[in-house]
Protein backbone atom coordinates (compact mmCIF):
# COMPACT_ATOMS: atom_id res chain seq x y z
CA UNK A 1 0.00 0.00 0.00
CA UNK A 2 1.43 3.35 -0.99
CA UNK A 3 0.61 6.67 0.62
CA UNK A 4 1.72 10.17 -0.06
CA UNK A 5 2.10 12.57 2.83
CA UNK A 6 -0.48 15.00 1.49
CA UNK A 7 -3.04 12.29 0.73
CA UNK A 8 -2.48 10.55 4.05
CA UNK A 9 -2.71 13.76 6.04
CA UNK A 10 -5.62 15.13 4.03
CA UNK A 11 -7.66 11.96 4.33
CA UNK A 12 -7.05 11.65 8.07
CA UNK A 13 -7.91 15.29 8.70
CA UNK A 14 -10.91 15.29 6.39
CA UNK A 15 -12.43 12.28 8.10
CA UNK A 16 -11.85 13.74 11.54
CA UNK A 17 -13.01 17.24 10.65
CA UNK A 18 -16.39 16.03 9.42
CA UNK A 19 -16.87 14.00 12.57
CA UNK A 20 -16.41 10.52 11.17
CA UNK A 21 -18.31 8.06 13.29
CA UNK A 22 -17.19 4.79 11.82
CA UNK A 23 -13.92 3.22 12.78
CA UNK A 24 -11.49 1.33 10.61
CA UNK A 25 -11.06 -1.07 13.52
CA UNK A 26 -13.18 -2.03 16.50
CA UNK A 27 -13.15 0.61 19.22
CA UNK A 28 -10.35 0.08 21.65
CA UNK A 29 -10.99 -0.06 25.33
CA UNK A 30 -8.20 -0.14 27.81
CA UNK A 31 -7.41 0.53 31.41
CA UNK A 32 -6.16 4.03 32.28
CA UNK A 33 -2.63 2.59 32.58
CA UNK A 34 -2.40 1.85 28.85
CA UNK A 35 1.17 2.28 27.58
CA UNK A 36 2.59 2.47 24.05
CA UNK A 37 4.32 -0.87 24.67
CA UNK A 38 1.01 -2.52 25.60
CA UNK A 39 -0.61 -1.17 22.44
CA UNK A 40 2.28 -1.79 20.01
CA UNK A 41 3.57 -5.03 21.51
CA UNK A 42 6.66 -6.43 23.14
CA UNK A 43 10.00 -5.21 21.86
CA UNK A 44 8.76 -1.70 21.04
CA UNK A 45 10.49 1.16 22.86
CA UNK A 46 9.30 4.77 22.91
CA UNK A 47 11.67 6.93 20.84
CA UNK A 48 9.58 10.10 20.59
CA UNK A 49 6.29 11.57 21.75
CA UNK A 50 4.14 14.65 21.29
CA UNK A 51 1.40 16.04 23.52
CA UNK A 52 -2.04 16.37 21.98
CA UNK A 53 -2.95 19.49 23.92
CA UNK A 54 -4.04 18.39 27.39
CA UNK A 55 -6.02 15.42 26.03
CA UNK A 56 -3.27 12.83 25.63
CA UNK A 57 -0.06 11.92 23.83
CA UNK A 58 0.98 10.47 20.48
CA UNK A 59 3.87 8.01 20.84
CA UNK A 60 6.41 6.89 18.23
CA UNK A 61 7.96 3.56 19.16
CA UNK A 62 10.60 1.41 17.46
CA UNK A 63 11.42 -2.30 17.52
CA UNK A 64 15.12 -2.80 16.78
CA UNK A 65 14.61 -6.52 16.18
CA UNK A 66 12.29 -6.11 13.19
CA UNK A 67 13.06 -2.47 12.18
CA UNK A 68 9.42 -1.43 12.47
CA UNK A 69 7.99 1.76 13.96
CA UNK A 70 4.61 1.93 15.66
CA UNK A 71 2.47 4.97 16.47
CA UNK A 72 -0.37 5.12 18.96
CA UNK A 73 -2.39 8.01 20.38
CA UNK A 74 -3.34 7.49 24.02
CA UNK A 75 -5.84 9.59 25.96
CA UNK A 76 -5.04 10.90 29.43
CA UNK A 77 -8.58 10.19 30.59
CA UNK A 78 -10.31 7.26 28.86
CA UNK A 79 -14.08 7.46 28.72
CA UNK A 80 -16.74 8.27 26.17
CA UNK A 81 -15.65 7.51 22.62
CA UNK A 82 -14.09 10.51 20.85
CA UNK A 83 -12.72 11.04 17.36
CA UNK A 84 -9.09 9.90 17.48
CA UNK A 85 -6.32 9.10 15.02
CA UNK A 86 -2.78 7.77 14.76
CA UNK A 87 -0.69 7.70 11.57
CA UNK A 88 2.85 7.10 10.33
CA UNK A 89 4.49 7.65 6.94
CA UNK A 90 7.99 7.02 5.54
CA UNK A 91 8.66 9.54 2.73
CA UNK A 92 11.61 7.56 1.31
CA UNK A 93 9.53 4.43 0.71
CA UNK A 94 6.05 6.00 0.56
CA UNK A 95 4.88 3.38 3.07
CA UNK A 96 2.30 4.43 5.60
CA UNK A 97 -0.40 3.27 7.96
CA UNK A 98 -3.23 5.00 9.80
CA UNK A 99 -6.04 4.32 12.24
CA UNK A 100 -8.91 6.69 12.82
CA UNK A 101 -12.33 6.46 14.36
CA UNK A 102 -14.16 6.89 17.64
CA UNK A 103 -12.25 5.32 20.51
CA UNK A 104 -12.54 5.28 24.29
CA UNK A 105 -8.84 5.02 25.17
CA UNK A 106 -6.40 4.89 22.23
CA UNK A 107 -6.03 4.93 18.45
CA UNK A 108 -3.62 2.59 16.73
CA UNK A 109 -1.42 0.75 16.62
CA UNK A 110 -0.12 1.76 13.20
CA UNK A 111 3.02 0.10 11.85
CA UNK A 112 5.58 0.73 9.13
CA UNK A 113 9.11 -0.48 8.39
CA UNK A 114 11.35 2.47 9.21
CA UNK A 115 14.89 1.24 9.83
CA UNK A 116 17.36 3.81 8.48
CA UNK A 117 14.60 6.22 7.40
CA UNK A 118 13.14 9.47 8.66
CA UNK A 119 9.48 9.17 9.57
CA UNK A 120 6.49 11.51 9.63
CA UNK A 121 3.87 10.70 12.25
CA UNK A 122 1.08 12.14 14.31
CA UNK A 123 -2.41 11.81 15.65
CA UNK A 124 -5.36 13.58 17.13
CA UNK A 125 -7.93 13.54 19.87
CA UNK A 126 -11.30 15.24 19.44
CA UNK A 127 -10.37 18.42 17.54
CA UNK A 128 -6.68 18.74 18.54
CA UNK A 129 -4.03 17.34 16.17
CA UNK A 130 -0.26 17.02 16.18
CA UNK A 131 1.98 16.24 13.19
CA UNK A 132 5.72 15.58 13.34
CA UNK A 133 7.71 15.65 10.10
CA UNK A 134 11.31 14.54 9.52
CA UNK A 135 11.49 12.72 12.83
CA UNK A 136 14.27 10.52 14.12
CA UNK A 137 16.75 11.49 11.40
CA UNK A 138 19.92 11.63 13.48
CA UNK A 139 21.16 15.26 13.48
CA UNK A 140 18.34 16.67 11.35
CA UNK A 141 15.79 18.75 13.23
CA UNK A 142 12.18 17.58 13.11
CA UNK A 143 9.26 19.92 12.45
CA UNK A 144 6.21 19.81 14.76
CA UNK A 145 2.78 21.26 14.11
CA UNK A 146 -0.11 21.30 16.59
CA UNK A 147 -3.49 22.71 15.61
CA UNK A 148 -7.18 22.72 16.48
CA UNK A 149 -10.10 22.49 14.09
PDB file of C-alpha atoms in Angstrom, residues 20-85:
ATOM      1  CA  UNK A  20     -16.407  10.522  11.171  1.00  0.00           C
ATOM      2  CA  UNK A  21     -18.311   8.055  13.295  1.00  0.00           C
ATOM      3  CA  UNK A  22     -17.187   4.787  11.822  1.00  0.00           C
ATOM      4  CA  UNK A  23     -13.915   3.220  12.775  1.00  0.00           C
ATOM      5  CA  UNK A  24     -11.486   1.325  10.606  1.00  0.00           C
ATOM      6  CA  UNK A  25     -11.064  -1.066  13.521  1.00  0.00           C
ATOM      7  CA  UNK A  26     -13.176  -2.027  16.496  1.00  0.00           C
ATOM      8  CA  UNK A  27     -13.153   0.613  19.220  1.00  0.00           C
ATOM      9  CA  UNK A  28     -10.352   0.083  21.647  1.00  0.00           C
ATOM     10  CA  UNK A  29     -10.989  -0.057  25.327  1.00  0.00           C
ATOM     11  CA  UNK A  30      -8.197  -0.144  27.812  1.00  0.00           C
ATOM     12  CA  UNK A  31      -7.411   0.531  31.408  1.00  0.00           C
ATOM     13  CA  UNK A  32      -6.155   4.030  32.284  1.00  0.00           C
ATOM     14  CA  UNK A  33      -2.632   2.591  32.577  1.00  0.00           C
ATOM     15  CA  UNK A  34      -2.396   1.845  28.846  1.00  0.00           C
ATOM     16  CA  UNK A  35       1.168   2.284  27.576  1.00  0.00           C
ATOM     17  CA  UNK A  36       2.590   2.468  24.054  1.00  0.00           C
ATOM     18  CA  UNK A  37       4.324  -0.871  24.675  1.00  0.00           C
ATOM     19  CA  UNK A  38       1.008  -2.524  25.603  1.00  0.00           C
ATOM     20  CA  UNK A  39      -0.614  -1.168  22.444  1.00  0.00           C
ATOM     21  CA  UNK A  40       2.278  -1.790  20.011  1.00  0.00           C
ATOM     22  CA  UNK A  41       3.571  -5.034  21.509  1.00  0.00           C
ATOM     23  CA  UNK A  42       6.664  -6.431  23.142  1.00  0.00           C
ATOM     24  CA  UNK A  43       9.995  -5.211  21.856  1.00  0.00           C
ATOM     25  CA  UNK A  44       8.758  -1.696  21.042  1.00  0.00           C
ATOM     26  CA  UNK A  45      10.488   1.156  22.864  1.00  0.00           C
ATOM     27  CA  UNK A  46       9.299   4.771  22.914  1.00  0.00           C
ATOM     28  CA  UNK A  47      11.670   6.926  20.841  1.00  0.00           C
ATOM     29  CA  UNK A  48       9.584  10.099  20.585  1.00  0.00           C
ATOM     30  CA  UNK A  49       6.289  11.567  21.746  1.00  0.00           C
ATOM     31  CA  UNK A  50       4.139  14.650  21.292  1.00  0.00           C
ATOM     32  CA  UNK A  51       1.397  16.044  23.524  1.00  0.00           C
ATOM     33  CA  UNK A  52      -2.045  16.365  21.980  1.00  0.00           C
ATOM     34  CA  UNK A  53      -2.951  19.494  23.916  1.00  0.00           C
ATOM     35  CA  UNK A  54      -4.042  18.388  27.386  1.00  0.00           C
ATOM     36  CA  UNK A  55      -6.023  15.423  26.029  1.00  0.00           C
ATOM     37  CA  UNK A  56      -3.267  12.826  25.626  1.00  0.00           C
ATOM     38  CA  UNK A  57      -0.062  11.918  23.832  1.00  0.00           C
ATOM     39  CA  UNK A  58       0.984  10.469  20.481  1.00  0.00           C
ATOM     40  CA  UNK A  59       3.872   8.013  20.836  1.00  0.00           C
ATOM     41  CA  UNK A  60       6.409   6.895  18.234  1.00  0.00           C
ATOM     42  CA  UNK A  61       7.960   3.556  19.161  1.00  0.00           C
ATOM     43  CA  UNK A  62      10.597   1.407  17.465  1.00  0.00           C
ATOM     44  CA  UNK A  63      11.418  -2.299  17.523  1.00  0.00           C
ATOM     45  CA  UNK A  64      15.124  -2.798  16.779  1.00  0.00           C
ATOM     46  CA  UNK A  65      14.612  -6.522  16.182  1.00  0.00           C
ATOM     47  CA  UNK A  66      12.291  -6.114  13.187  1.00  0.00           C
ATOM     48  CA  UNK A  67      13.060  -2.473  12.179  1.00  0.00           C
ATOM     49  CA  UNK A  68       9.421  -1.426  12.469  1.00  0.00           C
ATOM     50  CA  UNK A  69       7.993   1.756  13.956  1.00  0.00           C
ATOM     51  CA  UNK A  70       4.613   1.930  15.663  1.00  0.00           C
ATOM     52  CA  UNK A  71       2.468   4.969  16.465  1.00  0.00           C
ATOM     53  CA  UNK A  72      -0.374   5.118  18.957  1.00  0.00           C
ATOM     54  CA  UNK A  73      -2.386   8.007  20.382  1.00  0.00           C
ATOM     55  CA  UNK A  74      -3.339   7.488  24.025  1.00  0.00           C
ATOM     56  CA  UNK A  75      -5.844   9.586  25.955  1.00  0.00           C
ATOM     57  CA  UNK A  76      -5.036  10.901  29.434  1.00  0.00           C
ATOM     58  CA  UNK A  77      -8.584  10.190  30.593  1.00  0.00           C
ATOM     59  CA  UNK A  78     -10.309   7.260  28.857  1.00  0.00           C
ATOM     60  CA  UNK A  79     -14.080   7.460  28.719  1.00  0.00           C
ATOM     61  CA  UNK A  80     -16.743   8.265  26.165  1.00  0.00           C
ATOM     62  CA  UNK A  81     -15.648   7.506  22.617  1.00  0.00           C
ATOM     63  CA  UNK A  82     -14.094  10.509  20.855  1.00  0.00           C
ATOM     64  CA  UNK A  83     -12.719  11.041  17.361  1.00  0.00           C
ATOM     65  CA  UNK A  84      -9.091   9.895  17.479  1.00  0.00           C
ATOM     66  CA  UNK A  85      -6.321   9.101  15.023  1.00  0.00           C
TER      67      UNK A  85
END
